[in-house]
Coordinates of C-alpha atoms in Angstrom, one line a residue:
M1 CA 10.3 -0.2 1.0
N2 CA 13.1 -3.1 0.3
L3 CA 11.3 -6.2 -0.7
T4 CA 11.5 -9.6 -2.0
I5 CA 9.5 -11.8 -4.4
V6 CA 9.7 -15.3 -4.2
G7 CA 8.5 -16.5 -7.3
T8 CA 8.5 -14.6 -11.1
G9 CA 5.2 -16.2 -12.1
Y10 CA 1.9 -14.5 -13.2
V11 CA 1.0 -13.3 -10.1
G12 CA 5.3 -12.8 -8.4
L13 CA 5.6 -10.9 -11.4
V14 CA 3.1 -8.5 -11.8
S15 CA 3.0 -7.4 -8.0
G16 CA 7.1 -7.4 -8.1
T17 CA 6.8 -4.6 -11.0
C18 CA 3.7 -2.5 -10.0
F19 CA 5.5 -2.5 -6.3
S20 CA 8.4 -1.4 -7.9
E21 CA 6.4 1.4 -9.8
M22 CA 5.5 2.8 -6.9
G23 CA 9.2 3.4 -6.3
N24 CA 9.8 0.4 -3.9
T25 CA 12.9 -1.5 -4.3
V26 CA 11.9 -5.0 -5.3
T27 CA 14.0 -8.2 -6.1
C28 CA 12.5 -11.0 -7.9
I29 CA 13.5 -14.6 -6.9
D30 CA 13.4 -17.9 -8.8
I31 CA 15.0 -20.5 -9.1
D32 CA 14.9 -21.1 -12.6
E33 CA 18.2 -19.3 -13.4
S34 CA 17.2 -19.6 -17.5
K35 CA 14.1 -17.5 -16.7
V36 CA 15.9 -14.8 -14.4
E37 CA 18.3 -15.1 -17.0
N38 CA 15.8 -14.0 -19.8
L39 CA 14.0 -11.6 -17.4
K40 CA 17.4 -9.7 -17.1
K41 CA 17.5 -9.4 -20.3
G42 CA 13.8 -8.1 -20.9
V43 CA 12.0 -11.0 -22.0
I44 CA 8.7 -11.7 -19.8
P45 CA 7.6 -15.1 -19.7
I46 CA 4.1 -14.5 -19.6
Y47 CA 1.7 -12.4 -22.3
E48 CA -0.2 -9.8 -20.0
P49 CA -0.9 -5.9 -21.2
N50 CA 1.6 -2.9 -20.5
L51 CA 3.6 -5.4 -18.6
E52 CA 6.6 -5.7 -20.5
A53 CA 7.2 -1.9 -21.0
M54 CA 6.6 -2.1 -17.0
V55 CA 9.3 -4.3 -16.0
L56 CA 11.8 -2.8 -18.5
K57 CA 11.3 0.5 -17.3
N58 CA 11.6 -0.2 -13.4
Y59 CA 14.7 -2.5 -14.3
A60 CA 16.3 0.3 -16.4
K61 CA 15.8 2.4 -13.4
G62 CA 17.4 -0.3 -10.8
N63 CA 14.2 -0.5 -8.7
L64 CA 13.5 -3.8 -10.4
R65 CA 15.8 -6.8 -9.8
F66 CA 15.8 -10.5 -10.5
S67 CA 18.4 -13.0 -9.1
T68 CA 18.0 -17.0 -8.4
K69 CA 19.3 -16.5 -4.2
L70 CA 17.0 -15.5 -1.6
S71 CA 20.3 -14.7 0.5
D72 CA 20.9 -11.7 -1.6
S73 CA 18.0 -9.3 -0.8
L74 CA 16.6 -10.8 2.7
G75 CA 19.6 -8.4 4.9
K76 CA 17.8 -5.6 3.9
C77 CA 14.3 -6.9 2.9
D78 CA 11.7 -5.0 5.0
I79 CA 8.9 -7.7 3.5
V80 CA 8.8 -11.1 1.8
F81 CA 6.2 -12.0 -0.6
I82 CA 5.7 -15.9 -1.1
A83 CA 3.9 -16.1 -4.6
V84 CA 5.0 -19.3 -6.1
G85 CA 2.6 -22.3 -7.3
T86 CA 0.4 -23.9 -5.8
P87 CA -0.8 -26.2 -8.1
M88 CA -3.5 -29.0 -7.9
G89 CA -2.5 -32.5 -6.5
E90 CA -4.3 -35.4 -7.2
D91 CA -7.1 -35.5 -4.7
G92 CA -8.1 -31.5 -5.6
S93 CA -6.3 -30.1 -2.8
A94 CA -3.6 -27.3 -2.7
D95 CA -0.4 -28.4 -3.0
L96 CA 2.0 -26.1 -0.7
Q97 CA 4.9 -27.8 -1.3
Y98 CA 7.3 -24.6 -2.9
V99 CA 5.2 -22.4 -0.3
L100 CA 6.8 -24.2 2.7
S101 CA 9.7 -25.0 0.7
V102 CA 10.3 -20.8 0.5
A103 CA 9.0 -20.7 4.3
K104 CA 11.7 -23.5 5.2
Q105 CA 14.1 -21.5 3.2
I106 CA 13.8 -18.2 5.0
G107 CA 14.0 -19.8 8.4
Q108 CA 17.4 -20.6 7.5
E109 CA 18.8 -17.6 6.0
M110 CA 16.9 -14.4 7.5
Q111 CA 18.9 -12.6 10.1
N112 CA 16.6 -9.4 10.4
P113 CA 13.2 -9.0 11.6
L114 CA 10.7 -10.0 8.5
I115 CA 7.0 -9.6 7.8
I116 CA 6.4 -12.8 5.4
V117 CA 3.4 -12.4 3.4
D118 CA 1.7 -14.9 1.6
K119 CA 0.4 -14.1 -1.7
S120 CA 0.2 -17.0 -3.4
T121 CA -3.7 -18.5 -3.2
V122 CA -3.6 -21.0 0.0
P123 CA -5.8 -23.2 2.0
V124 CA -7.0 -21.4 5.5
G125 CA -4.3 -22.5 7.8
T126 CA -1.3 -22.2 5.6
A127 CA 0.1 -19.0 7.2
D128 CA 0.2 -21.3 11.2
K129 CA 1.7 -23.8 8.9
V130 CA 4.0 -21.1 7.2
K131 CA 4.9 -19.6 10.7
N132 CA 6.0 -23.0 12.1
T133 CA 7.6 -23.9 9.3
I134 CA 10.3 -20.8 9.9
T135 CA 10.1 -20.9 13.4
E136 CA 11.6 -24.8 13.5
E137 CA 13.9 -23.5 11.7
L138 CA 15.2 -20.7 13.4
K139 CA 15.2 -22.9 16.9
K140 CA 17.7 -24.8 15.0
R141 CA 20.0 -22.1 14.5
N142 CA 19.3 -21.2 17.7
V143 CA 18.3 -17.5 17.0
D144 CA 15.4 -15.4 17.9
I145 CA 14.6 -13.3 15.3
P146 CA 10.7 -11.5 15.4
F147 CA 8.7 -11.9 12.0
H148 CA 4.8 -11.9 11.5
V149 CA 3.4 -13.8 8.9
V150 CA 0.3 -11.9 6.9
S151 CA -2.1 -13.5 3.9
N152 CA -2.7 -11.0 1.2
P153 CA -5.0 -12.8 -1.2
E154 CA -4.4 -11.1 -4.8
F155 CA -7.4 -10.3 -7.5
L156 CA -5.7 -10.2 -10.6
K157 CA -7.7 -10.6 -13.8
E158 CA -5.3 -12.3 -16.4
G159 CA -5.5 -9.4 -19.4
A160 CA -5.9 -6.6 -16.9
A161 CA -3.7 -7.7 -14.2
I162 CA -1.7 -4.5 -14.3
Q163 CA -4.7 -2.1 -14.0
D164 CA -6.0 -4.5 -11.0
F165 CA -2.6 -3.6 -8.9
M166 CA -2.7 -0.2 -9.5
K167 CA -6.4 0.9 -9.2
P168 CA -7.5 -2.4 -6.8
D169 CA -11.3 -2.3 -6.3
R170 CA -9.9 -3.7 -2.5
V171 CA -6.7 -5.0 -1.2
V172 CA -7.7 -7.2 1.6
I173 CA -4.8 -8.3 4.5
G174 CA -5.1 -11.3 6.6
A175 CA -2.8 -9.9 9.7
E176 CA -3.4 -9.8 14.0
D177 CA -0.6 -8.1 14.4
E178 CA -0.4 -4.4 15.0
F179 CA 3.2 -3.7 13.3
A180 CA 2.6 -5.8 10.8
I181 CA -1.3 -4.0 9.9
K182 CA 1.4 -0.4 9.8
Q183 CA 3.7 -1.7 7.2
M184 CA 1.2 -3.3 4.9
K185 CA -0.7 -0.2 4.9
A186 CA 1.6 2.1 4.5
L187 CA 2.8 -0.2 1.5
Y188 CA -0.4 0.1 0.0
S189 CA -1.5 3.4 0.3
P190 CA -0.1 4.8 -2.6
F191 CA -2.1 2.2 -4.9
V192 CA -5.6 3.7 -2.6
H193 CA -4.9 7.1 -2.3
N194 CA -8.7 8.6 -3.5
R195 CA -10.2 6.2 -1.8
D196 CA -9.5 3.9 1.1
R197 CA -9.8 0.3 -0.5
L198 CA -8.1 -1.8 2.4
I199 CA -9.8 -4.4 4.1
F200 CA -8.0 -5.5 7.3
M201 CA -9.8 -9.1 9.1
D202 CA -7.9 -12.2 10.6
V203 CA -5.7 -14.0 8.9
K204 CA -7.8 -17.4 8.0
S205 CA -10.8 -14.9 6.7
A206 CA -7.9 -13.3 4.6
E207 CA -7.1 -17.1 2.8
M208 CA -10.8 -18.1 2.7
T209 CA -12.1 -14.9 1.0
K210 CA -10.0 -15.1 -2.6
Y211 CA -11.7 -18.4 -2.7
V212 CA -15.3 -17.7 -1.9
A213 CA -14.9 -14.8 -4.5
N214 CA -13.8 -16.9 -6.9
A215 CA -16.2 -20.2 -6.0
M216 CA -19.0 -17.3 -6.2
L217 CA -17.6 -15.8 -10.0
A218 CA -17.5 -19.4 -10.7
T219 CA -20.7 -20.4 -9.4
K220 CA -22.6 -17.3 -11.6
I221 CA -21.1 -18.8 -15.0
S222 CA -22.1 -22.0 -14.4
F223 CA -25.5 -20.9 -13.2
M224 CA -25.7 -19.1 -16.1
N225 CA -24.9 -22.0 -18.2
E226 CA -26.8 -24.4 -17.0
V227 CA -30.4 -22.0 -17.7
A228 CA -29.1 -21.7 -20.7
N229 CA -28.8 -25.4 -22.0
I230 CA -32.5 -25.5 -20.5
C231 CA -33.3 -22.6 -22.2
E232 CA -32.4 -24.3 -25.6
L233 CA -34.4 -27.1 -25.0
V234 CA -37.7 -25.7 -24.2
G235 CA -36.8 -22.8 -26.9
A236 CA -36.4 -19.6 -24.5
D237 CA -33.5 -17.0 -25.7
V238 CA -31.0 -17.1 -22.9
N239 CA -29.4 -14.0 -24.9
Q240 CA -33.1 -11.9 -23.8
V241 CA -33.1 -14.9 -20.5
R242 CA -29.7 -12.5 -19.4
I243 CA -30.9 -9.0 -20.5
G244 CA -34.0 -10.0 -18.3
I245 CA -32.3 -10.9 -15.4
G246 CA -28.9 -9.0 -15.0
S247 CA -31.6 -5.3 -15.1
D248 CA -32.2 -6.3 -11.8
S249 CA -28.9 -4.5 -9.6
R250 CA -29.0 -7.4 -6.9
I251 CA -28.2 -9.8 -10.4
G252 CA -26.6 -7.4 -12.3
Y253 CA -24.8 -8.3 -16.1
S254 CA -21.3 -9.2 -14.7
F255 CA -20.2 -13.1 -14.9
I256 CA -24.0 -13.8 -16.4
Y257 CA -22.8 -14.3 -20.3
P258 CA -23.6 -17.8 -21.4
G259 CA -20.2 -19.7 -23.2
S260 CA -18.3 -22.8 -23.5
G261 CA -17.1 -23.2 -19.5
Y262 CA -14.7 -21.4 -17.6
G263 CA -10.9 -21.7 -17.4
G264 CA -7.7 -20.5 -16.8
S265 CA -5.2 -20.8 -13.8
C266 CA -7.5 -19.6 -10.8
F267 CA -11.4 -21.1 -11.0
P268 CA -11.4 -24.4 -12.2
K269 CA -8.5 -24.8 -9.3
D270 CA -9.8 -22.9 -6.7
V271 CA -13.4 -24.3 -7.3
K272 CA -11.5 -28.1 -6.9
A273 CA -9.6 -27.0 -3.5
L274 CA -12.6 -25.3 -1.5
N275 CA -14.6 -28.5 -2.1
K276 CA -11.5 -30.5 -0.8
M277 CA -11.1 -28.4 1.9
A278 CA -15.2 -28.6 3.0
E279 CA -14.4 -32.4 2.4
E280 CA -11.5 -32.7 4.5
N281 CA -13.5 -31.0 7.6
G282 CA -16.4 -33.3 7.1
Y283 CA -18.9 -30.8 4.8
S284 CA -20.2 -32.2 2.1
A285 CA -20.1 -29.0 -0.3
S286 CA -23.1 -30.1 -2.6
L287 CA -23.2 -26.4 -5.0
I288 CA -19.4 -25.9 -5.2
A289 CA -18.9 -29.7 -6.2
A290 CA -21.8 -28.9 -9.0
V291 CA -20.4 -25.6 -10.4
E292 CA -17.2 -28.0 -11.1
E293 CA -19.6 -30.6 -13.0
V294 CA -21.5 -28.5 -14.9
N295 CA -18.8 -26.3 -16.1
D296 CA -16.8 -29.7 -17.1
R297 CA -19.8 -30.8 -19.2
Q298 CA -20.0 -27.2 -20.6
K299 CA -16.5 -27.6 -22.3
F300 CA -18.1 -30.0 -24.7
V301 CA -21.2 -28.3 -26.1
I302 CA -19.9 -26.5 -28.8
S303 CA -18.4 -29.9 -30.1
D304 CA -21.7 -31.8 -29.4
K305 CA -23.6 -29.0 -31.6
I306 CA -20.8 -29.4 -34.4
I307 CA -21.3 -33.7 -34.1
K308 CA -24.9 -33.3 -34.0
H309 CA -25.1 -31.6 -37.1
F310 CA -22.2 -33.1 -39.3
G311 CA -22.1 -36.6 -37.7
D312 CA -20.0 -38.3 -35.8
D313 CA -17.8 -39.5 -38.4
L314 CA -15.6 -36.3 -39.4
S315 CA -12.8 -37.3 -41.6
G316 CA -12.5 -34.8 -44.4
K317 CA -14.2 -31.7 -43.0
S318 CA -12.2 -29.0 -41.6
F319 CA -12.7 -26.4 -39.4
A320 CA -11.7 -23.0 -38.9
L321 CA -11.2 -22.1 -35.0
W322 CA -10.8 -18.7 -33.9
G323 CA -9.2 -18.6 -30.1
L324 CA -7.2 -20.7 -28.0
S325 CA -6.5 -18.6 -24.9
F326 CA -9.1 -19.7 -22.0
K327 CA -10.2 -15.8 -22.5
P328 CA -9.1 -12.6 -24.1
G329 CA -6.2 -10.6 -23.1
T330 CA -3.8 -13.6 -22.2
D331 CA -2.0 -16.4 -23.4
D332 CA -3.3 -18.7 -20.7
M333 CA -4.4 -21.6 -22.0
R334 CA -5.0 -23.7 -18.7
E335 CA -8.5 -25.2 -18.9
A336 CA -9.5 -23.5 -22.1
P337 CA -12.3 -24.8 -23.8
A338 CA -10.5 -25.3 -27.4
I339 CA -8.4 -27.7 -25.9
Y340 CA -11.9 -30.1 -25.2
V341 CA -13.4 -28.9 -28.0
I342 CA -10.6 -29.9 -30.4
K343 CA -9.7 -32.8 -29.2
E344 CA -13.0 -34.4 -30.0
L345 CA -12.9 -33.2 -33.3
V346 CA -9.7 -34.5 -33.9
K347 CA -10.6 -38.0 -33.0
R348 CA -13.5 -38.0 -35.3
G349 CA -11.0 -37.6 -38.0
A350 CA -11.1 -33.5 -38.7
K351 CA -8.8 -31.0 -39.0
V352 CA -8.6 -27.7 -37.7
I353 CA -6.6 -24.7 -38.2
A354 CA -6.1 -22.2 -35.5
Y355 CA -5.6 -18.8 -34.9
D356 CA -5.0 -16.9 -31.4
P357 CA -3.4 -13.5 -31.2
K358 CA -1.6 -14.1 -28.2
A359 CA -2.0 -18.1 -27.4
M360 CA -0.8 -20.3 -30.1
E361 CA 3.2 -21.1 -29.3
E362 CA 1.3 -22.0 -25.8
A363 CA -1.1 -24.4 -27.9
K364 CA 1.8 -25.6 -30.3
H365 CA 4.5 -26.5 -27.5
F366 CA 2.3 -27.3 -24.2
Y367 CA -1.4 -27.6 -24.2
L368 CA -2.2 -29.2 -27.9
K369 CA 1.8 -30.7 -28.9
D370 CA 0.8 -34.1 -29.5
V371 CA -2.4 -33.8 -31.1
E372 CA -2.4 -34.4 -34.7
G373 CA -5.1 -32.6 -36.8
V374 CA -4.4 -29.0 -35.7
S375 CA -2.7 -26.1 -37.6
Y376 CA -1.6 -22.9 -37.4
V377 CA -1.9 -20.0 -39.1
D378 CA -1.3 -16.0 -38.6
S379 CA -4.8 -14.5 -38.9
K380 CA -8.1 -15.4 -38.1
Y381 CA -9.3 -14.7 -42.1
K382 CA -6.5 -17.8 -43.7
T383 CA -8.4 -20.2 -40.8
L384 CA -11.5 -20.2 -43.5
K385 CA -10.5 -21.6 -46.6
D386 CA -12.8 -24.5 -47.7
A387 CA -13.3 -24.5 -44.3
D388 CA -16.5 -26.2 -43.5
A389 CA -17.5 -24.1 -40.2
M390 CA -15.7 -21.1 -38.4
I391 CA -15.6 -21.8 -34.8
L392 CA -15.4 -18.9 -32.2
L393 CA -14.2 -20.2 -28.6
T394 CA -12.6 -16.9 -27.3
E395 CA -14.1 -13.3 -27.8
W396 CA -10.8 -11.6 -28.4
K397 CA -12.2 -7.6 -29.5
E398 CA -9.8 -8.4 -33.1
F399 CA -12.8 -11.4 -33.5
R400 CA -15.8 -8.8 -32.2
S401 CA -16.8 -7.7 -35.4
P402 CA -15.0 -9.4 -38.7
D403 CA -16.6 -9.3 -42.2
F404 CA -18.6 -11.8 -42.8
D405 CA -19.0 -11.2 -46.3
E406 CA -15.4 -12.3 -46.7
I407 CA -16.0 -15.2 -44.3
K408 CA -19.1 -16.7 -45.8
T409 CA -16.8 -16.2 -49.5
Q410 CA -14.0 -18.2 -47.7
L411 CA -16.1 -21.1 -46.0
K412 CA -17.3 -24.5 -47.4
N413 CA -20.4 -23.7 -45.7
P414 CA -21.9 -20.4 -44.2
I415 CA -21.6 -22.1 -41.4
I416 CA -20.6 -20.5 -37.8
F417 CA -20.7 -22.1 -34.0
D418 CA -20.5 -19.7 -31.6
G419 CA -19.0 -20.4 -28.0
R420 CA -19.4 -17.2 -26.9
N421 CA -22.6 -15.8 -28.0
Q422 CA -20.9 -12.7 -29.7
Y423 CA -22.5 -12.2 -33.1
D424 CA -25.9 -11.1 -33.9
E425 CA -28.4 -13.8 -34.9
E426 CA -30.4 -11.5 -37.1
I427 CA -27.5 -10.4 -39.1
L428 CA -26.1 -13.9 -39.9
T429 CA -28.9 -15.2 -40.5
D430 CA -30.0 -12.5 -43.4
K431 CA -26.5 -12.6 -44.7
G432 CA -27.2 -16.4 -45.4
F433 CA -25.3 -18.0 -42.4
T434 CA -26.4 -21.2 -40.0
Y435 CA -25.8 -20.5 -36.9
F436 CA -25.5 -22.1 -33.8
Q437 CA -24.8 -20.5 -30.2
I438 CA -25.1 -21.7 -26.8
G439 CA -28.4 -21.9 -25.0
K440 CA -30.4 -21.3 -28.3
Q441 CA -31.6 -24.0 -30.5

């Protein structure tokens, strides 16, 4: 098929690249000229395992193209995916200005029948707005070109997006026209060849599914972090509690690891948007609001432990920090716990020496660019020299089995604050460390 993907952010670039991998002809559109030129040169704007190689291969084959002009691809296009950003507004709602701007342009420039797919995470009712916007523009042109609007939310995990797209757990498609359903089924059939994982439903239910999925996962995280904080107060070990409840098949082990809170591009935004959606419809979503409240508090648990141990005045103290991204496998620092921990420490006079395998440029140029007292080094062990303690905030693989003897030798004090509960307390205690973790005294 001939596909157009509008937006070359995380969702758009991954989707377009994976579709091209299956032999489709894909044109990715973005209004950012420098971004498009860089993509043509093989410069990928995000880090995602295996994405760069797949982009370069399919661009070289001619399956994948990049342009700034939507009109370049609409003439021969079968399906248009809208994959632009839906940033969070000041009130917590999803901002649809970019989605509707693309819809307007499609209405102004389409010449042939089209299927328009909302790939961006959008509130319930957005497909209707897209449809109305396109219809209005066609009326202005005094033309009648048939089109169908479909919802196809993405369920990609950062750090595993290529695998998720190529071998999906499920593909949710909201469509109410038989032709659109057949076309979407044909498009996705190569991805679900061994097992039919296509789930068709009405458009509004598909729009809702994405928000509910992310809110459910965020709820599990906040619930376990709440339990961890209670465990710490009563003297229980949350790590043992986790094993005890996870063995129940109704609960399972996924997303019940205590930590420093969730971050990233999806969970924080989608939880807020779902809460706002409920509010706009006259419903008080108390549980969803509590999920966000617990997560906001959890970002400060590690910094609170540090301050409790060393005192409120951290002047002259330095801390080795391992991990800046909100999770391993990505350079994404949006709402990352590291941002909150670092700011709490440096405002009390501390110095932070940080290392992350992928996110340091993001920290330097965006998320921590105006924060004084932070420096960056090119290996985890270089952070340690004469530091008063080590802090772990992202569970990258290279942090999982470090040389603890080397850590102890380099640190001024053998102290570790573990924001992801990665290490074995007994091993560290035997080696003479003071070990602080989530959910245990």
